[in-house]
Amino acid sequence: MRDLSARKNEQLPLELPHDPATGRDDLAVGGPLAAAVQLIDRWPHWPSPVVVLVGPAGSGKSHLAEIWRERSAAAAILPTANDDAALTAAGGPVLFEDADRHDFDDAALFHVINSVRQHGQTLLMTARTWPGMWDVSLPDLRSRLKAATVVEIGEPDEALLAQVIVKLFSDRQLQIEPKLVDYMVQRMERSMEMAQKIVDRIDFLALARGSRITRPIVQEALAEPALGED
């Protein structure tokens, strides 16, 4: 435990907003993301009009979806009963994010997919689970989802995780030494979500102490429960 004199030099930092960079050039591209990035870059020449990006929290789905939305001028939709999502889909590309975490209406999503197919448009959906695991009771919708192109984003390898960590610090206008990035990658759970949590904690500790990012700060962040591995 640190002594009281050390605590006097520590201040509670303000929660300042930091906007992540979400442009195509800001995307860290590695093995787990390669197939998804290639598919986004190929639009509108997709193998099917309906594409589902599947991956764990923090895997880059939202980043890719935002890149595609800006490129395609897609409209965001949430298919529910008595809405106009199908009409919107008839007029241009549409985006449905976190599909497996929303209470969408089976019939409404079915009509959206039909509208996309009939009018030569495209639908991008993101989810944490494959469409076959979604709570769908309408047989026709299950059939439509089976025909969708599904691209899975896996957990990052060490090289991609290092790129992501550097980007997360860059989003905060912070620099970190490459050797500290390597130190983190070797001792943390290999996931995008954990990278976000650790970078948040390191940023907090450095700001609280008015210090640059040092190895002791990184070690302290990694030593916290559920953040690092021995």
PDB file of C-alpha atoms in Angstrom, residues 43-44 46-51 68 94 113 116-118 120-124 147-149:
ATOM      1  CA  TRP A  43     -18.655  -2.612 -51.310  1.00  0.00           C
ATOM      2  CA  PRO A  44     -20.905  -2.373 -53.312  1.00  0.00           C
ATOM      3  CA  TRP A  46     -20.592  -7.873 -52.157  1.00  0.00           C
ATOM      4  CA  PRO A  47     -21.225 -11.611 -52.614  1.00  0.00           C
ATOM      5  CA  SER A  48     -24.744 -11.105 -51.226  1.00  0.00           C
ATOM      6  CA  PRO A  49     -26.868  -8.049 -50.429  1.00  0.00           C
ATOM      7  CA  VAL A  50     -26.953  -8.873 -46.713  1.00  0.00           C
ATOM      8  CA  VAL A  51     -23.733  -9.019 -44.685  1.00  0.00           C
ATOM      9  CA  TRP A  68     -19.085   1.631 -44.321  1.00  0.00           C
ATOM     10  CA  VAL A  94     -29.085   0.407 -44.369  1.00  0.00           C
ATOM     11  CA  ILE A 113     -34.187  -8.038 -46.167  1.00  0.00           C
ATOM     12  CA  VAL A 116     -32.991  -4.808 -49.902  1.00  0.00           C
ATOM     13  CA  ARG A 117     -33.032  -7.762 -52.286  1.00  0.00           C
ATOM     14  CA  GLN A 118     -35.860  -6.423 -54.423  1.00  0.00           C
ATOM     15  CA  GLY A 120     -30.773  -3.816 -55.315  1.00  0.00           C
ATOM     16  CA  GLN A 121     -29.681  -2.285 -52.006  1.00  0.00           C
ATOM     17  CA  THR A 122     -27.415  -3.569 -49.225  1.00  0.00           C
ATOM     18  CA  LEU A 123     -27.840  -4.288 -45.520  1.00  0.00           C
ATOM     19  CA  LEU A 124     -24.971  -4.497 -43.032  1.00  0.00           C
ATOM     20  CA  ALA A 147     -28.399 -16.797 -47.060  1.00  0.00           C
ATOM     21  CA  ALA A 148     -26.513 -13.799 -45.625  1.00  0.00           C
ATOM     22  CA  THR A 149     -22.741 -13.480 -45.898  1.00  0.00           C
TER      23      THR A 149
END
